[in-house]
Short mmCIF file of C-alpha atoms in Angstrom, two decimals:
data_model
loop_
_atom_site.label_atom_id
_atom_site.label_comp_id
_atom_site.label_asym_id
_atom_site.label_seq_id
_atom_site.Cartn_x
_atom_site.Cartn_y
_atom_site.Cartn_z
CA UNK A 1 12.25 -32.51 -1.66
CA UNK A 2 9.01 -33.97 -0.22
CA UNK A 3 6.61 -34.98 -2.75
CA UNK A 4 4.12 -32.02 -3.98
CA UNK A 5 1.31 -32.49 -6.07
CA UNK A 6 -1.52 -30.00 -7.87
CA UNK A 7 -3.81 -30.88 -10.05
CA UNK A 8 -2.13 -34.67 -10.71
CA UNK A 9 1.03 -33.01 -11.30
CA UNK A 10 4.40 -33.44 -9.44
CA UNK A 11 7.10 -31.06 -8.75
CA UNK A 12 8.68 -31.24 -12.61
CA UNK A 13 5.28 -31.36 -14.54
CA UNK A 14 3.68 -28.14 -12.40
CA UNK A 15 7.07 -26.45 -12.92
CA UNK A 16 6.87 -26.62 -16.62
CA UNK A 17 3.11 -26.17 -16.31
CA UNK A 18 3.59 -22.54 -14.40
CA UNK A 19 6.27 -21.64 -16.47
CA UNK A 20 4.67 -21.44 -19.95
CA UNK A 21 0.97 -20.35 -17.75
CA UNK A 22 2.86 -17.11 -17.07
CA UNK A 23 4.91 -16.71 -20.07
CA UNK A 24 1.23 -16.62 -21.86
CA UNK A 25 -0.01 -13.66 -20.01
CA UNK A 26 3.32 -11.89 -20.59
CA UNK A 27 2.64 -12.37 -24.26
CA UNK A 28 -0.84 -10.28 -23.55
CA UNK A 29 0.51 -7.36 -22.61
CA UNK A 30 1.69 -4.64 -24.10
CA UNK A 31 4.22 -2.58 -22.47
CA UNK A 32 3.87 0.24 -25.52
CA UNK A 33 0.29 1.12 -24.37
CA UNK A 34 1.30 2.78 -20.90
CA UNK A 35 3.43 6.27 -21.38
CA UNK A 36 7.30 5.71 -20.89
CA UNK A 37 8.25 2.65 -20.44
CA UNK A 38 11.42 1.98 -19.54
CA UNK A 39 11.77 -1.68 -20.33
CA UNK A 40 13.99 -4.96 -18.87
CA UNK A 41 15.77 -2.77 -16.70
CA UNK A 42 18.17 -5.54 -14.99
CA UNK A 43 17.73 -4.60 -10.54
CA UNK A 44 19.16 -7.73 -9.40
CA UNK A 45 22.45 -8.92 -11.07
CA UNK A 46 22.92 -11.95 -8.80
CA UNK A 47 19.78 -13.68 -11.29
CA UNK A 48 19.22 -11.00 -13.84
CA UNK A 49 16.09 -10.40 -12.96
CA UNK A 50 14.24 -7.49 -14.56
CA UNK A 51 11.85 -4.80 -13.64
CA UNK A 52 9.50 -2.64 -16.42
CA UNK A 53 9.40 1.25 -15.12
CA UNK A 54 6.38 3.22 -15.94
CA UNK A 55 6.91 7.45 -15.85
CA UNK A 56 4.00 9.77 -16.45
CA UNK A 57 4.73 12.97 -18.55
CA UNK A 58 7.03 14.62 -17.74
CA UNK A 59 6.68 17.30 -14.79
CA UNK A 60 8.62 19.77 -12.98
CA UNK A 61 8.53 18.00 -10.05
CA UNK A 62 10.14 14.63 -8.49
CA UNK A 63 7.15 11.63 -8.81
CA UNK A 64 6.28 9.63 -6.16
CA UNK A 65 6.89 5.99 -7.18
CA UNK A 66 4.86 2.69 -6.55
CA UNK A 67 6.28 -0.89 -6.66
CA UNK A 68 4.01 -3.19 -7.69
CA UNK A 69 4.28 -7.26 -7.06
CA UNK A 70 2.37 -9.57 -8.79
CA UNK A 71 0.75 -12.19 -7.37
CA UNK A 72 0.74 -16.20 -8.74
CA UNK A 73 1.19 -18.32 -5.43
CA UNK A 74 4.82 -17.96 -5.75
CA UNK A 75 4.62 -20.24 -9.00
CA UNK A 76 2.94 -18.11 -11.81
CA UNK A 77 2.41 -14.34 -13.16
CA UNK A 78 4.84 -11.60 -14.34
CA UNK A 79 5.38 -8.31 -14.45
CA UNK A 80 3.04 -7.91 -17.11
CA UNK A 81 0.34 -9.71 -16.08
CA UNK A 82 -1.83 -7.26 -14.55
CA UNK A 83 -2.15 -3.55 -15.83
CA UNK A 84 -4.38 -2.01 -13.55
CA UNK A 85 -1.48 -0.40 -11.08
CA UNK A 86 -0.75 2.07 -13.97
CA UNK A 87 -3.80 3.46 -13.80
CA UNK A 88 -2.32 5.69 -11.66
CA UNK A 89 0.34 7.27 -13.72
CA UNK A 90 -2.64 9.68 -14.24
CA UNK A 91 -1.87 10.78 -11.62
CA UNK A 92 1.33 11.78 -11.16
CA UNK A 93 3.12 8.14 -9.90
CA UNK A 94 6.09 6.36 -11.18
CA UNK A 95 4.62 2.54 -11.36
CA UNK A 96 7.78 0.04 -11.13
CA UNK A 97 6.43 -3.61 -11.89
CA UNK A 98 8.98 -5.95 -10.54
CA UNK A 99 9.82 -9.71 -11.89
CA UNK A 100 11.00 -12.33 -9.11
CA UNK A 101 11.92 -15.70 -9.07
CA UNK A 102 9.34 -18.62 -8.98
CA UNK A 103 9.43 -21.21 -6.00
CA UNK A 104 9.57 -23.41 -8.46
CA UNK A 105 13.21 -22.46 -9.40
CA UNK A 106 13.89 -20.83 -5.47
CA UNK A 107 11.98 -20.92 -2.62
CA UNK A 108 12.13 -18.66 0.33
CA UNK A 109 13.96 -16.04 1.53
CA UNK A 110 14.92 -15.23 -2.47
CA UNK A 111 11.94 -13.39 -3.68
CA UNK A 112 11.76 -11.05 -0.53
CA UNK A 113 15.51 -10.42 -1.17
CA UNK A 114 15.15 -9.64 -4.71
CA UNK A 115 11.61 -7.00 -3.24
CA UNK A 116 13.94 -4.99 -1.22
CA UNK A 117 17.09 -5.13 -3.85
CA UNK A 118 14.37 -3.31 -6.46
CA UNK A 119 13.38 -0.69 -3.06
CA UNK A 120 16.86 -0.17 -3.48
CA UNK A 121 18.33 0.30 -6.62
CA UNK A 122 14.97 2.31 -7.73
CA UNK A 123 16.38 4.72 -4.58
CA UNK A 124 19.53 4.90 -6.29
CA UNK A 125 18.36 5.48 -9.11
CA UNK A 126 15.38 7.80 -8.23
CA UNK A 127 17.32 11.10 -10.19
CA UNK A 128 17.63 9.81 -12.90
CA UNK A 129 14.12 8.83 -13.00
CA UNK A 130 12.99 11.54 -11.63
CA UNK A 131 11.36 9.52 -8.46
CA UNK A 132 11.19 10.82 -5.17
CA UNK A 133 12.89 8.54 -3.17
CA UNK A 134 10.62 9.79 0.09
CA UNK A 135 7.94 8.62 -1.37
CA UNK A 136 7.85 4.93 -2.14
CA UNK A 137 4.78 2.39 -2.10
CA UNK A 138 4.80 -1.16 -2.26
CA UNK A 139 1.47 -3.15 -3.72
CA UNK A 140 1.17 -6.64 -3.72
CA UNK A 141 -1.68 -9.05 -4.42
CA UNK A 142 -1.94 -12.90 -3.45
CA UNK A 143 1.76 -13.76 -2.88
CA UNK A 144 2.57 -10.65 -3.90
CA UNK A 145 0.93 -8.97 -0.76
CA UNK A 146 2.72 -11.35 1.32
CA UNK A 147 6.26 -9.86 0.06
CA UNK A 148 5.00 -6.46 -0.10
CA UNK A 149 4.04 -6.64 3.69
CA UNK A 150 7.05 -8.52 4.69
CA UNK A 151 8.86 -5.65 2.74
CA UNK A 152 7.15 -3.21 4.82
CA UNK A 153 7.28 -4.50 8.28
CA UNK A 154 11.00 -5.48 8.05
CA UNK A 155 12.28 -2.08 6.21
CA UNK A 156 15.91 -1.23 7.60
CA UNK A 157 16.13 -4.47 9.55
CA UNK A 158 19.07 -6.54 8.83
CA UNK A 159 17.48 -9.30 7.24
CA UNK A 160 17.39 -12.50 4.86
CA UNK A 161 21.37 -11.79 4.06
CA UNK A 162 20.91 -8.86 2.30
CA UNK A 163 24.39 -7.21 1.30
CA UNK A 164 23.84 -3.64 2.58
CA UNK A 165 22.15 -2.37 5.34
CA UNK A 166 19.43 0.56 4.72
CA UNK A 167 17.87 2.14 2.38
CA UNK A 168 15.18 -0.59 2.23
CA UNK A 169 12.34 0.92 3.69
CA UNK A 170 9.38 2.30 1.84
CA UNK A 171 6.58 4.63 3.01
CA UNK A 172 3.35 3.15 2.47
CA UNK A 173 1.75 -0.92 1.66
CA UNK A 174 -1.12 -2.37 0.32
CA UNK A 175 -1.63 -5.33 0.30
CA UNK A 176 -4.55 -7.53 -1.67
CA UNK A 177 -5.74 -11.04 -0.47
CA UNK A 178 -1.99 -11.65 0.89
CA UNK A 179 -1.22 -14.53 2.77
CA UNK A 180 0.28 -13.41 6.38
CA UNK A 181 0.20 -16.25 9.06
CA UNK A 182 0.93 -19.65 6.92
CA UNK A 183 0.51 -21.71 9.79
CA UNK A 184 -2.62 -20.42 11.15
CA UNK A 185 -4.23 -20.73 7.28
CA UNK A 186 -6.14 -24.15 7.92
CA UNK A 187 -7.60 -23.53 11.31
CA UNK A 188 -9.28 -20.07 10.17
CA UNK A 189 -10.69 -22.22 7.09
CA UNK A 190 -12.02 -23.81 9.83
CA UNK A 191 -13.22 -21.45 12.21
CA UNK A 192 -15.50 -19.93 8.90
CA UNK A 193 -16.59 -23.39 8.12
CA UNK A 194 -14.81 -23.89 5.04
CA UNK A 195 -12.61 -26.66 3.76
CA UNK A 196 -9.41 -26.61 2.96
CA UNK A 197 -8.67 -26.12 -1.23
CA UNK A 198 -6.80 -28.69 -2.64
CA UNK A 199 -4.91 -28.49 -5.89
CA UNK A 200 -4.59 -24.72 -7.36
CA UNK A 201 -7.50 -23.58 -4.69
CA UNK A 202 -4.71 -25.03 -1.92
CA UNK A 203 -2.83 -21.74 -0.78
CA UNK A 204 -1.11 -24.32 1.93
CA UNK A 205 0.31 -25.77 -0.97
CA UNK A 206 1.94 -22.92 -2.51
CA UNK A 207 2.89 -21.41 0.58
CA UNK A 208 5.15 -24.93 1.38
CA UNK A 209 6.27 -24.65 -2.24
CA UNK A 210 7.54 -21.25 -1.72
CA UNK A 211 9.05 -22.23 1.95
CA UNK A 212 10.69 -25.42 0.21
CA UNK A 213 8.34 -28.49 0.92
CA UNK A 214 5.02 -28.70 3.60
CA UNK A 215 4.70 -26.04 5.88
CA UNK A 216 4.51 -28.15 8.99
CA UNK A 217 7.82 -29.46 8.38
CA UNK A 218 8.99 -26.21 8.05
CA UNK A 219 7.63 -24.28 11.17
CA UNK A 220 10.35 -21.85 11.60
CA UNK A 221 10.73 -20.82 7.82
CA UNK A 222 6.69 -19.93 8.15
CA UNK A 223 7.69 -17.76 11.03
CA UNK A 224 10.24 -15.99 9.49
CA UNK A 225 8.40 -15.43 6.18
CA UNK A 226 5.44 -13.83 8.26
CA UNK A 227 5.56 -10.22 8.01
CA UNK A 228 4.31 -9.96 11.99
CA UNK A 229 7.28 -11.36 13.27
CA UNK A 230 8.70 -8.34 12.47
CA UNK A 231 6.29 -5.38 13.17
CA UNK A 232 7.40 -2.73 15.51
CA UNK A 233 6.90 1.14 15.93
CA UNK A 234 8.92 1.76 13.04
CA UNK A 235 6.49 0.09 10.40
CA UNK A 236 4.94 2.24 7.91
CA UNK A 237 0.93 3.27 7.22
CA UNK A 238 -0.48 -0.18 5.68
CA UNK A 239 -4.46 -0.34 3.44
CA UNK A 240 -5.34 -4.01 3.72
CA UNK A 241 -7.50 -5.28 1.47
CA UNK A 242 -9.35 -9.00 1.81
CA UNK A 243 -12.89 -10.23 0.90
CA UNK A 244 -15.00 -12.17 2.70
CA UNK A 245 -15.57 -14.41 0.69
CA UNK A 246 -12.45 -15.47 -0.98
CA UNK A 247 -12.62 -19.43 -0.99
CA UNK A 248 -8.88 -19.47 -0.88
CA UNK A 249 -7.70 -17.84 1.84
CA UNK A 250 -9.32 -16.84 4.62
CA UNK A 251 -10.14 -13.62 5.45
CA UNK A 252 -9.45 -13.61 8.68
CA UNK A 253 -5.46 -13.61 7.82
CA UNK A 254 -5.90 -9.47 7.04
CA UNK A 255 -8.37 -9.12 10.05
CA UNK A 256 -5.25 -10.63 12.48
CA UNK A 257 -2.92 -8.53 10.29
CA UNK A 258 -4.46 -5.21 10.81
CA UNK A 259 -4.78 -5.88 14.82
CA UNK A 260 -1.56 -6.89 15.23
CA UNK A 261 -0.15 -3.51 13.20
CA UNK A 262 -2.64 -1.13 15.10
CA UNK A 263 -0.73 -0.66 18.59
CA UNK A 264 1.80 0.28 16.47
#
């Protein structure tokens, strides 16, 4: 692949860099400390990948269930590595916290395929759960807003090669600081008079990690991994969430967002 570098590092040396960076926040957390936890449950045979289910107490009624994707610039975090989503088991919600594969390993379309194959096995699964599969919310933050939108603008659309068709489609985003428009990222820097990061500030490096080497060599894959390409009337409420002053990616990439959703 075309030669990447962060920090000094190449492609090998960041891999094995990212690698044992998230395996050390997965070591902080503690699973126990958050109600039921249904542990390692294996969504995704095709890579074993695993998601961690969170239930509140148990009620008499069905729970409405949010997914929550970590962020990491495609390249770092877990599914542990950030507890504040099951805050709201307080509150009645099912919290789902998914793992997916790193860019490092496989780059795009594999980690929104592996998004919409946990929207659909937790559906599947809701009664045994006890989720209410009418009721589904996807979160994401960073690169995991990026999914969680293109989860939510594509829904039932036969997309990324994806075995069976529906059941996919959730009923509510958020997304936090998500990249959107990959291409556009540099001249927004620009038009708010910033420069562009470089090394782990750089989202236009991990964004042509995750598409499989620089972005401008890959013009089409940026299109398709933009979750406008796909927005039409059937797209589902979206909160967007972006400050201002985020040095890493501009906030202009929610403002676009949010005008391109509203005529919906």
């Amino acid at each position: 692949m075309t030669e990447f570098r962060v920090d000094g590092m190449n492609y090998e040396e960041y891999r094995k860099y990212a690698a044992e960076y998230f395996k050390r926040q997965e070591e902080e957390f503690d699973p126990e400390g958050y109600g039921r936890c249904l542990q390692d449950i294996v969504y995704d045979d095709e890579y074993g990948e695993k998601l961690d289910l969170y239930l509140p107490e148990k009620g008499k009624e069905l729970c409405p269930l949010l997914i929550y994707v970590h962020g990491g610039g495609y390249v770092m975090g877990s599914k542990r590595s950030n507890p504040r989503p099951l805050a709201l088991l307080d509150r009645g919600y099912a919290v789902a916290m998914i793992e997916y594969q790193k860019a490092t390993d496989h780059p795009f379309p594999v980690q929104i395929r592996q998004l919409k194959k946990a929207i659909l096995f937790l559906k599947k699964m809701a009664v045994e759960y006890g989720i209410d599969k009418g009721k589904v919310a996807v979160y994401g933050e960073s690169a995991g807003g990026n999914l969680a939108a293109l989860a939510g603008t594509t829904g039932d659309h036969e997309c990324f090669g994806l075995p069976e068709t529906g059941g996919y489609g959730v009923q509510a985003v958020v997304t936090d600081f998500a990249p959107i428009n990959f291409n556009s990222i540099p001249s927004e820097l620009k038009m708010l008079g910033r420069k562009a990061g470089t090394g782990t500030f750089a989202p236009w490096n991990y964004c042509g990690l995750y598409l499989g080497g620089f972005i401008q060599e890959h013009p089409e894959l940026a299109e398709l991994a933009n979750p406008e390409t796909y927005i039409d009337n059937d797209c589902p409420p979206f909160f967007i969430k972006h400050g201002r002053i985020n040095e890493a990616l501009p906030y202009l990439q929610a403002v676009h967002f949010a005008e391109s959703l509203a005529p919906m």
